[in-house]
Short mmCIF file of C-alpha atoms in Angstrom, two decimals:
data_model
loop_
_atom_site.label_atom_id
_atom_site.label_comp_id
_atom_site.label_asym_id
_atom_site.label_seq_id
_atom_site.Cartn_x
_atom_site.Cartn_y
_atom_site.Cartn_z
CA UNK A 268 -29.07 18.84 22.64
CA UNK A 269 -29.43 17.95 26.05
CA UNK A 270 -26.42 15.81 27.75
CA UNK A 271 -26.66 15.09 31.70
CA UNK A 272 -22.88 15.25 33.04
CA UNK A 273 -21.86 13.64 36.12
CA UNK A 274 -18.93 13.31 38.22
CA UNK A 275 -18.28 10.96 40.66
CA UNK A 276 -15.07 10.74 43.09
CA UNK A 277 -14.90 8.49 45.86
CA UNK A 278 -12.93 11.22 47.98
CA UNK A 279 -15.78 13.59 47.75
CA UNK A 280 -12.68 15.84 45.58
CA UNK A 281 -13.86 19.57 44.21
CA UNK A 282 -14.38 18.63 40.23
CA UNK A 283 -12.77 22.09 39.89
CA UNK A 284 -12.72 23.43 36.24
CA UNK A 285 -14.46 20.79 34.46
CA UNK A 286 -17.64 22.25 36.23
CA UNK A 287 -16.79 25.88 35.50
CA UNK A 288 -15.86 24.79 31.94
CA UNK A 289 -19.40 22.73 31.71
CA UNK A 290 -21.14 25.97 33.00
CA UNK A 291 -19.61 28.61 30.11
CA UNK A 292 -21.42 26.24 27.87
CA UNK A 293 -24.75 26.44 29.39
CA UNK A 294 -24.33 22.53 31.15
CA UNK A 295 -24.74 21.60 34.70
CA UNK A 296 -22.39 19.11 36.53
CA UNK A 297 -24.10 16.85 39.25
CA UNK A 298 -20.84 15.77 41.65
CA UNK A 299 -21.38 12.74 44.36
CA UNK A 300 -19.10 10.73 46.04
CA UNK A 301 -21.97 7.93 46.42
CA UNK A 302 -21.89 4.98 44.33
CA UNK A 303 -25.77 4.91 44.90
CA UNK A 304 -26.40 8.20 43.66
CA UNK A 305 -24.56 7.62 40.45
CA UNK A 306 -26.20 4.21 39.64
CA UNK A 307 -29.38 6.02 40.29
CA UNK A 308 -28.43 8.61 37.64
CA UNK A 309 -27.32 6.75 34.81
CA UNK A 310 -29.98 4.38 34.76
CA UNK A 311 -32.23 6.93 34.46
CA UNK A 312 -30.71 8.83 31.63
CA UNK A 313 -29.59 8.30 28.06
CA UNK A 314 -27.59 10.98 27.05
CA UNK A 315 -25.08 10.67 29.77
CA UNK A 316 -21.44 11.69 30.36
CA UNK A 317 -19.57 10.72 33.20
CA UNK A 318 -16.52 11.84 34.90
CA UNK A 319 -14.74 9.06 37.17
CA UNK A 320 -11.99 9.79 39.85
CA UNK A 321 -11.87 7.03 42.40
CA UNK A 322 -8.36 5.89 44.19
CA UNK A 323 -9.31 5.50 47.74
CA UNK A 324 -12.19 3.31 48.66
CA UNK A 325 -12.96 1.67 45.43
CA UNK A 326 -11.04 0.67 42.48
CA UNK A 327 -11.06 2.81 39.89
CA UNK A 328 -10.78 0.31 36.98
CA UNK A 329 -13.02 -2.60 37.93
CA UNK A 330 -15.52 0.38 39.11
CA UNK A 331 -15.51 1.85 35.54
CA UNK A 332 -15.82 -1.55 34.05
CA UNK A 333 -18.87 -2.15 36.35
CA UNK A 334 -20.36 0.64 35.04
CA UNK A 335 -19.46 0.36 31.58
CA UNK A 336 -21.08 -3.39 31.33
CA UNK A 337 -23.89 -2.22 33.26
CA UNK A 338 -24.32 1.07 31.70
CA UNK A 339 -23.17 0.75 27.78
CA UNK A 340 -24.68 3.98 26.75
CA UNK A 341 -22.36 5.67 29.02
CA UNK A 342 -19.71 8.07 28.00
CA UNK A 343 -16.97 7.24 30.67
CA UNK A 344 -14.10 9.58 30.79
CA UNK A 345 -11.50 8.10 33.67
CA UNK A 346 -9.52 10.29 35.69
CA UNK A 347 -6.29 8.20 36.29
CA UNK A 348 -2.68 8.92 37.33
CA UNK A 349 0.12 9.92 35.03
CA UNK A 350 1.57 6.92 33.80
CA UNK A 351 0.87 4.92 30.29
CA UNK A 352 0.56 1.53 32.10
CA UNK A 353 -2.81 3.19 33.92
CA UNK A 354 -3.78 4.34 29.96
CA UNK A 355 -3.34 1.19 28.77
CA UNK A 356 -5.40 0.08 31.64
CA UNK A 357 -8.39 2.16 31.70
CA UNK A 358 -8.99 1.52 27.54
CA UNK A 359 -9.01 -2.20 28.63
CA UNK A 360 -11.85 -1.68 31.35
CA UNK A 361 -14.64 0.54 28.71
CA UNK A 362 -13.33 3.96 29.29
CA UNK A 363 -14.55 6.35 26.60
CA UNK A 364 -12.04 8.75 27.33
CA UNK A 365 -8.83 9.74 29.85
CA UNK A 366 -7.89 12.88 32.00
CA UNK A 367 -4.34 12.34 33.94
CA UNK A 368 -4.27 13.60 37.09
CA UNK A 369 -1.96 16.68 35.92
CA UNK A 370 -4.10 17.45 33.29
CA UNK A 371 -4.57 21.18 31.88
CA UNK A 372 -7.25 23.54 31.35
CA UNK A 373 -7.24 23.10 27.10
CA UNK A 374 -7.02 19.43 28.20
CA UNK A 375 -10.21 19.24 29.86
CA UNK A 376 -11.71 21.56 26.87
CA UNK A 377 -10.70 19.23 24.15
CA UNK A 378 -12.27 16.47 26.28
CA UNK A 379 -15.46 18.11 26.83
CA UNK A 380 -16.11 18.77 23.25
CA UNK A 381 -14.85 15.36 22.35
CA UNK A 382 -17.65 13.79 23.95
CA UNK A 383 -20.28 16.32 22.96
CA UNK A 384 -19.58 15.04 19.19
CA UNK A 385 -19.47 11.94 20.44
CA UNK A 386 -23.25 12.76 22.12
CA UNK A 387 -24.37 14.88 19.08
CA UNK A 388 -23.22 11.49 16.46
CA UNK A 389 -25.03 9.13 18.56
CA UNK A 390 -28.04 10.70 18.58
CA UNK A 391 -27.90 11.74 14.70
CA UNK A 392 -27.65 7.63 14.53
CA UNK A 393 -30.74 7.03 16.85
CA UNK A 394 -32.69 9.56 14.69
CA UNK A 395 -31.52 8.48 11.23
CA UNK A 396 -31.70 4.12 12.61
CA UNK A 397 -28.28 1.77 11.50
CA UNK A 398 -25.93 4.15 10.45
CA UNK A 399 -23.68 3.90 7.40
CA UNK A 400 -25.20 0.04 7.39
CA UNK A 401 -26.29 0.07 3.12
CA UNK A 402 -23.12 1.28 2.31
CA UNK A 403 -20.01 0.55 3.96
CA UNK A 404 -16.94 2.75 3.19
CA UNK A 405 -13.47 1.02 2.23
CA UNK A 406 -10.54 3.20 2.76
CA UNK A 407 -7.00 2.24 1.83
CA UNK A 408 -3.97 4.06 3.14
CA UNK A 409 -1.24 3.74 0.47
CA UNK A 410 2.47 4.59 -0.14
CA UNK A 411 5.07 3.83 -2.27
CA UNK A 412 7.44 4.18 -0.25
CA UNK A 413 8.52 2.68 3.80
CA UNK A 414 9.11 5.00 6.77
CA UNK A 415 6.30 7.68 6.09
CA UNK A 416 4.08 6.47 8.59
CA UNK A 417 1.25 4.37 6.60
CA UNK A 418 0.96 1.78 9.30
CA UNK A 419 0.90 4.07 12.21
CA UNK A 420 -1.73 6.26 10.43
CA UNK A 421 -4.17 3.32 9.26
CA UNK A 422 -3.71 2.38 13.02
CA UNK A 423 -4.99 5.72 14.77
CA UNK A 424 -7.61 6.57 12.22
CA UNK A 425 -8.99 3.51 12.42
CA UNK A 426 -8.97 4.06 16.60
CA UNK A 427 -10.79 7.89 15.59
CA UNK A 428 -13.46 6.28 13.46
CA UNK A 429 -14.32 3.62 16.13
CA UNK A 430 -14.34 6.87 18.74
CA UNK A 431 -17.30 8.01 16.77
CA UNK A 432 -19.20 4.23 16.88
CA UNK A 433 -18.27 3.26 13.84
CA UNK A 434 -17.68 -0.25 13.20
CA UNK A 435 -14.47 -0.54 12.02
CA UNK A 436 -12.26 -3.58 10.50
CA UNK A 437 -8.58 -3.15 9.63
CA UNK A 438 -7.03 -5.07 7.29
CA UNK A 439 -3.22 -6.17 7.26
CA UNK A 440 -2.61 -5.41 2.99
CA UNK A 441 1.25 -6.36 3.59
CA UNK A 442 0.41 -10.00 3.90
CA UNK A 443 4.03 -11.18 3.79
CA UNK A 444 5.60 -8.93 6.50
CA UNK A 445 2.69 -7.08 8.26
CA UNK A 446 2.72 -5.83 11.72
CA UNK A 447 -0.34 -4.16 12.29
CA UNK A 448 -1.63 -6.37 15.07
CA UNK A 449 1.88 -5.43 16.89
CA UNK A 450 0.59 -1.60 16.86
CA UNK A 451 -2.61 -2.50 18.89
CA UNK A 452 -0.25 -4.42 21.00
CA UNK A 453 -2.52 -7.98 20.22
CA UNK A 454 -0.90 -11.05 19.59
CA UNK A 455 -2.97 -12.87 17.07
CA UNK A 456 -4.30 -16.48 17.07
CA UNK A 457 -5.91 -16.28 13.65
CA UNK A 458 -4.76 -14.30 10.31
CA UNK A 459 -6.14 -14.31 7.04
CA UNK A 460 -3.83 -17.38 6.54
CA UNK A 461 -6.49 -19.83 8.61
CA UNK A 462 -9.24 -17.92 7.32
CA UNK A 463 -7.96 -18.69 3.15
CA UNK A 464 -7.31 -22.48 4.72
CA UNK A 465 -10.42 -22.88 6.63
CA UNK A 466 -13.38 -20.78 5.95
CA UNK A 467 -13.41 -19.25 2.45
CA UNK A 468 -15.97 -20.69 0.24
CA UNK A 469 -17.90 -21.90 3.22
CA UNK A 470 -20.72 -20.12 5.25
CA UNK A 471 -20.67 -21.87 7.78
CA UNK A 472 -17.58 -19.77 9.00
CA UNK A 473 -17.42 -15.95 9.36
CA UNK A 474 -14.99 -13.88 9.16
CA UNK A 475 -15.25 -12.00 12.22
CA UNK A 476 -14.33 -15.71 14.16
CA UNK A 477 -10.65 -14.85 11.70
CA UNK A 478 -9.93 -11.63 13.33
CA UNK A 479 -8.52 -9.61 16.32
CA UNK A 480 -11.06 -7.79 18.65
CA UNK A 481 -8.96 -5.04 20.32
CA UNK A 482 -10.61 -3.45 23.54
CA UNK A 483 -11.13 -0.23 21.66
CA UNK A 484 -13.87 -1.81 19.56
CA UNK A 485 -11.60 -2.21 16.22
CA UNK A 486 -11.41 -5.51 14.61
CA UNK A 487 -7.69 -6.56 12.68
CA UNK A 488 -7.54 -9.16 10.18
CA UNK A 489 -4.04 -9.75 10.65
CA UNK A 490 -1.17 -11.04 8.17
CA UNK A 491 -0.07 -14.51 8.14
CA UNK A 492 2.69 -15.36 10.53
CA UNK A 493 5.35 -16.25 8.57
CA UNK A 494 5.96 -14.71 5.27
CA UNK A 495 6.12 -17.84 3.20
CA UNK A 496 2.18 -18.04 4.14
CA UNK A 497 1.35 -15.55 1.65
CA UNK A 498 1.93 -17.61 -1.77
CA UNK A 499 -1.34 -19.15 -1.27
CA UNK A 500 -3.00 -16.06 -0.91
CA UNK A 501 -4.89 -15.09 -3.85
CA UNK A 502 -6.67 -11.62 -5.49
CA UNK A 503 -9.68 -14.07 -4.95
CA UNK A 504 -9.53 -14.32 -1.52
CA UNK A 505 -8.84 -10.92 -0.53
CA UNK A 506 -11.55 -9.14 -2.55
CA UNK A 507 -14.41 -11.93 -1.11
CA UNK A 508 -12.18 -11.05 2.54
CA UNK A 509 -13.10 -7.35 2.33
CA UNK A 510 -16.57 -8.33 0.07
CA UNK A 511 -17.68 -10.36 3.51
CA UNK A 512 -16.25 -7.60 6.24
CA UNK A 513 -18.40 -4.53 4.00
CA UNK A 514 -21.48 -6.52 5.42
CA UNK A 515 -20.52 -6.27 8.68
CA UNK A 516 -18.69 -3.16 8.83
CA UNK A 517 -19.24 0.64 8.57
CA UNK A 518 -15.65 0.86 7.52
CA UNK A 519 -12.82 -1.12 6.31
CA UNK A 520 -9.70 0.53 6.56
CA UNK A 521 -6.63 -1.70 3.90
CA UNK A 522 -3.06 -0.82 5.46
CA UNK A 523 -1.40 -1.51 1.89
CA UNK A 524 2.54 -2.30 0.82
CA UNK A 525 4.80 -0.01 -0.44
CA UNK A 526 4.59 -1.95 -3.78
CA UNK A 527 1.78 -2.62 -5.74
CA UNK A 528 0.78 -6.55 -7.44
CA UNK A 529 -2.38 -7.71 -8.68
CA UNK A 530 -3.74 -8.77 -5.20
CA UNK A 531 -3.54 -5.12 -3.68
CA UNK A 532 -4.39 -3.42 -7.31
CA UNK A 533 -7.74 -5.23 -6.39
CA UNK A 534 -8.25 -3.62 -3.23
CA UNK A 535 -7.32 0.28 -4.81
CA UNK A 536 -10.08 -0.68 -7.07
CA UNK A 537 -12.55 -1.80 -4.21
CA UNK A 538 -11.86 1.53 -2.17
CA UNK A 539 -13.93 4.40 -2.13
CA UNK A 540 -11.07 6.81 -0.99
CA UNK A 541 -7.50 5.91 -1.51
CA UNK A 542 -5.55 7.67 1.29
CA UNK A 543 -1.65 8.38 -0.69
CA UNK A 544 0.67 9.37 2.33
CA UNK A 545 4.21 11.14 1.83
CA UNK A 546 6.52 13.26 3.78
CA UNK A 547 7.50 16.94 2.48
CA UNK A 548 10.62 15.31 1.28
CA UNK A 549 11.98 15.46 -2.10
CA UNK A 550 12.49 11.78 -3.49
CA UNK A 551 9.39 10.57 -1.75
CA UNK A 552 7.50 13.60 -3.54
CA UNK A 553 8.89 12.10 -6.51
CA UNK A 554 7.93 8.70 -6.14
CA UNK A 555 4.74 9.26 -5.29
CA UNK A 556 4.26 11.48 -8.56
CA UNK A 557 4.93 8.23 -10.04
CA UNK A 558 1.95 6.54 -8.33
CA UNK A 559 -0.42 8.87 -8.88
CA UNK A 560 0.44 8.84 -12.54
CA UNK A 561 0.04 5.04 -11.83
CA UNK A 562 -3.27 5.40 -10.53
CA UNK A 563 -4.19 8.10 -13.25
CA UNK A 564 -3.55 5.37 -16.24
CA UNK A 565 -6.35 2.71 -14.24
CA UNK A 566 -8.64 5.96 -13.46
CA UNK A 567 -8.18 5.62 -10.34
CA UNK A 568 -6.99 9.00 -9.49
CA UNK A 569 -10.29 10.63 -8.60
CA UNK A 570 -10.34 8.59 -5.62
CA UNK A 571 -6.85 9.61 -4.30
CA UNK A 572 -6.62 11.71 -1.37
CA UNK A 573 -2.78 13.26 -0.51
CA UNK A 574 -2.27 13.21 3.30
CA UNK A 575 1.41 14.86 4.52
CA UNK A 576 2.42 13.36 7.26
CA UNK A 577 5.33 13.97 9.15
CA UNK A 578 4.95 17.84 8.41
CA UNK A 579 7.40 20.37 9.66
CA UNK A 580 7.24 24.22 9.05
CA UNK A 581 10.32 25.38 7.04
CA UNK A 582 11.38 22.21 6.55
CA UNK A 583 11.36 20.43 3.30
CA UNK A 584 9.25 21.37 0.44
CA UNK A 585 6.25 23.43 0.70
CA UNK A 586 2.65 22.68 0.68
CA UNK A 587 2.08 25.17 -2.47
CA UNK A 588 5.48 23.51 -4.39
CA UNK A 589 4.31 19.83 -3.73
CA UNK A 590 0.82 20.66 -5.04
CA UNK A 591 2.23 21.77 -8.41
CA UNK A 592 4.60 19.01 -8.63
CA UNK A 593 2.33 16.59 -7.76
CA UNK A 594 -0.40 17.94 -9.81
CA UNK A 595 -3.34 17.78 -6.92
CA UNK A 596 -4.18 19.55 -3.99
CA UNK A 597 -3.14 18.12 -0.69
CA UNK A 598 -6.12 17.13 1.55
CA UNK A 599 -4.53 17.69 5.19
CA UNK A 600 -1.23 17.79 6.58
CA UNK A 601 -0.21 15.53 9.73
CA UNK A 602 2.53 17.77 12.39
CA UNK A 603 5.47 15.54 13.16
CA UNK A 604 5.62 14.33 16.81
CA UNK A 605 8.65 11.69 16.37
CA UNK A 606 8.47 11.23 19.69
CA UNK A 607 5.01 10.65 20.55
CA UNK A 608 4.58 8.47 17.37
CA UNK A 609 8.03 6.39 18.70
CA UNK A 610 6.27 5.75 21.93
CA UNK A 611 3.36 4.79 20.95
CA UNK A 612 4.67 2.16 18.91
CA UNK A 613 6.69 0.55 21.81
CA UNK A 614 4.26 0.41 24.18
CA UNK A 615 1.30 -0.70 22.09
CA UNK A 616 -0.71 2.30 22.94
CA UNK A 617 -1.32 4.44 19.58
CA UNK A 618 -0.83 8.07 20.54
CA UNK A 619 -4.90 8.81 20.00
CA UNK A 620 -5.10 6.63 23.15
CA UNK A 621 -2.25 7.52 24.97
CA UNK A 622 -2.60 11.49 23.81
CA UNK A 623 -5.51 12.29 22.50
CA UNK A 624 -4.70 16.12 22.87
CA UNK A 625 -1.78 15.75 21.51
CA UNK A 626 -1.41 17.68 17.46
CA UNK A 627 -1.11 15.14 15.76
CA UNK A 628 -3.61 13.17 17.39
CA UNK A 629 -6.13 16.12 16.52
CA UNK A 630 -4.88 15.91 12.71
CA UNK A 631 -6.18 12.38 13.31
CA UNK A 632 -9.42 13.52 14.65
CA UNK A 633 -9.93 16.08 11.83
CA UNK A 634 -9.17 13.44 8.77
CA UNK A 635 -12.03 11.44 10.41
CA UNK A 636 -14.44 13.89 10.31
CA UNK A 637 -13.54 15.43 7.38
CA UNK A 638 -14.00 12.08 6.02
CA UNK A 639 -17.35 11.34 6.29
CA UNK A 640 -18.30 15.21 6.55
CA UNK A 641 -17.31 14.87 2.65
CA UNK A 642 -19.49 11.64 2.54
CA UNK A 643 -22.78 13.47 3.10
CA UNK A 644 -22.38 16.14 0.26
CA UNK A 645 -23.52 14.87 -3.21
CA UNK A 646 -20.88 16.66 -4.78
CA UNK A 647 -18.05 14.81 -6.55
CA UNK A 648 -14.88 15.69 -4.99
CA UNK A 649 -12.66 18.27 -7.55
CA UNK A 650 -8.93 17.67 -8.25
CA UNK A 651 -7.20 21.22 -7.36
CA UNK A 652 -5.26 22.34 -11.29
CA UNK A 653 -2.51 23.50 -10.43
CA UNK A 654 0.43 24.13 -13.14
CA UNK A 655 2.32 20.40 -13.45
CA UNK A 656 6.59 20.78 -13.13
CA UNK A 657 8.73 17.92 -14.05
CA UNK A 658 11.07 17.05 -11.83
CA UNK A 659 14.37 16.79 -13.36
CA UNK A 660 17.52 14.59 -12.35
CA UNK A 661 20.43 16.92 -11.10
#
C-alpha cells in the first residue's frame, strides 16, 4: 500500500536512520524544516505518517496538537526528550506514537512497522465501511487470585486495541474497591454509581456522559467511590451497562474481581473471550484449576483463554507442566518487567505508552492482534488435550 512519510524538524536536523530504514523497505522520506511545506503535504494526502522533532523555534507539543486537530488522519509520531513527564505530555497533545531523543536503531524499526499496521488497518476499515460496528466484542480479564497483574493487563490491552482505532470502553468489574481509573492516571467525576442513580432506565441519558475519556481515545466506566456504593448495584444494571456500551463500542474490555458473585457471573456469560490470567506459580496454578473447573460446570470453558503473565524462564513451573495440570493449552505468555510494570503504575503512564518497545509491551501488542486475527477465521477455537494431573496436598 502506498503511505507518504514525512519528517519535519524545525532545526533543519539530518532524519538519519529513519530515512535509511524507510528506504530498505522501498518508502521515501520527504524532510523540511518549513511549517508551510508540511501543511501543504498533509492536506494533500491521506495515507500519511509524520515524523515531528521541533525544540527550537516552535513548540513541539502545541505544534503537534495543531496538526493533529487540523490533520486527524495523521499518524504523528513525536520525537521528544528522554523524560516520562514529556511522554505523558505528547499522548495528551494527539501523538500517535513517541521516539526519545536517545532512541535506537530496533527502536525506530518497531516504530516504523507499528504505524504501517496501523496504515494497513485503517485502510482495511475504509474498504470494508464501520468496522467491527454489528458485532461488538466483550472481553473480560479474570483471576482468582490478587497480585497477577489483571488490572494492569486490562489497562494496556485496552490502550493496544485503541492503537489500532478501535473503540474501546473499559469497565471497572471490582465495583467495591476498583482502581482502574488510577492506572490511566484520571480522576473521575462520574462512576457507574451516578449512572445506576441517574440514568438507567431512562434514554434520555447515555452512558458515554457516565464515563472517563482518557486522551488515548479509551473510555473507563469507573467504580463507585466509596465501597459502600456498591450494595445498590445490581446484575440488572451491569448487564443493561455493558448491553448499552456494545452499541457504541467495538470492544468492551470487564477488569473483573478475584471472586466471583452473581453480578460478575453475568458478565463471564456476556463475554465472547474470557481472558484467565496466572503467574507460573504453584498455588495460583492451583487455584485457577479450580476456576476453570468452575467455568467448565456453567459451559463456559470454551470461551476461556489462559494468558501467563509475569513469565520468567527457569523459574516456576513450565509452560508444558501447567498445560497438563491445568488441562488447556496456554494462549500466550507475558515476560516479567517488575520494573517497568511498577513505574508505570506510579506515574499514570501504562508501559505501552511510556515503552512501547519494551517486551512486555510487545506481548501486549501480539494478544491484540492475535485477538481479532482469531476473530476473522470461522473456525471454533480447540481446547489443546493434554493428559489432566491432580494436584495433591504435600
Amino acid at each position: 500500500m502506498s503511505i507518504n512519510w514525512f519528517y519535519f524538524s524545525d532545526t533543519n536536523a539530518d532524519p538519519g536512520e529513519i530515512k535509511s530504514l524507510l528506504n530498505k523497505k522501498q518508502f521515501s522520506l520527504v524532510s523540511t524544516n518549513q511549517l508551510a511545506n508540511i501543511h501543504k503535504d498533509l492536506s494533500g494526502y491521506d495515507q500519511s505518517v509524520l515524523f515531528l522533532k521541533a525544540n527550537s523555534v516552535f513548540n513541539v507539543y502545541e505544534l503537534c496538537q495543531e496538526i493533529s486537530v487540523r490533520y486527524p488522519h495523521v499518524y504523528i509520531i513525536l520525537i521528544v526528550p528522554d523524560n516520562m513527564e514529556n511522554l505523558k505530555k505528547a499522548m495528551h497533545m494527539g501523538a500517535s506514537d513517541v521516539l526519545r531523543f536517545s532512541y535506537t536503531t530496533d527502536e525506530v524499526k518497531e516504530t516504523i512497522i507499528q504505524a504501517i499496521k496501523y496504515m494497513e488497518h485503517r485502510a482495511d476499515k475504509d474498504r470494508s465501511g464501520s468496522f467491527l460496528k454489528e458485532k461488538s466484542r466483550v472481553i473480560t480479564v479474570s483471576s482468582p487470585k490478587g497480585g497477577v497483574g489483571r488490572t494492569s493487563l486490562t489497562v494496556n490491552l485496552a490502550l493496544s486495541l485503541a492503537k489500532t482505532e478501535r473503540k474501546v470502553a473499559v469497565v471497572d468489574g471490582n465495583i467495591q474497591f476498583g482502581d482502574i481509573a488510577m492506572h490511566f492516571n484520571e480522576k473521575p467525576k462520574r462512576t457507574i454509581y451516578e449512572w445506576v442513580k441517574e440514568a438507567y432506565g431512562r434514554s434520555n441519558y447515555t452512558i458515554d456522559q457516565y464515563m472517563v475519556h482518557h486522551a488515548s481515545g479509551v473510555s473507563i466506566f469507573a467504580a463507585p467511590p466509596r465501597p459502600e456504593f456498591f450494595e445498590g448495584i445490581t446484575e440488572n444494571h451491569l448487564k443493561a451497562a455493558i448491553e448499552e456500551m456494545k452499541k457504541q463500542f467495538d470492544v468492551v474490555l470487564i477488569d473483573m474481581p478475584g471472586y466471583l458473585s452473581e453480578i460478575h457471573m453475568s458478565c463471564l456469560d456476556l463475554a465472547d473471550d474470557i481472558l484467565l490470567v496466572l503467574t507460573n506459580n504453584l498455588p495460583e496454578i492451583r487455584t485457577s484449576k479450580l476456576y476453570l473447573e468452575t467455568l467448565e460446570a456453567i459451559n463456559l470453558q470454551d470461551k476461556v483463554k489462559v494468558i501467563v503473565n509475569k513469565s520468567l524462564k527457569k523459574q516456576g513451573v513450565e509452560e508444558k507442566k501447567m498445560e497438563e495440570i491445568l488441562g488447556t493449552a496456554i494462549y500466550l505468555s507475558i515476560p516479567d518487567q517488575g520494573k517497568v510494570a511498577a513505574a508505570a503504575i506510579s506515574t499514570g503512564i501504562p508501559f505501552v505508552l511510556s515503552n512501547p518497545r519494551n517486551p512486555m509491551s510487545r506481548s501486549v501488542f501480539q494478544l491484540s492482534e492475535k485477538l481479532y486475527k482469531e476473530e476473522g477465521s470461522e473456525t471454533v477455537p480447540t481446547r489443546k488435550r493434554v493428559k489432566r494431573k491432580f494436584l495433591m496436598s504435600t
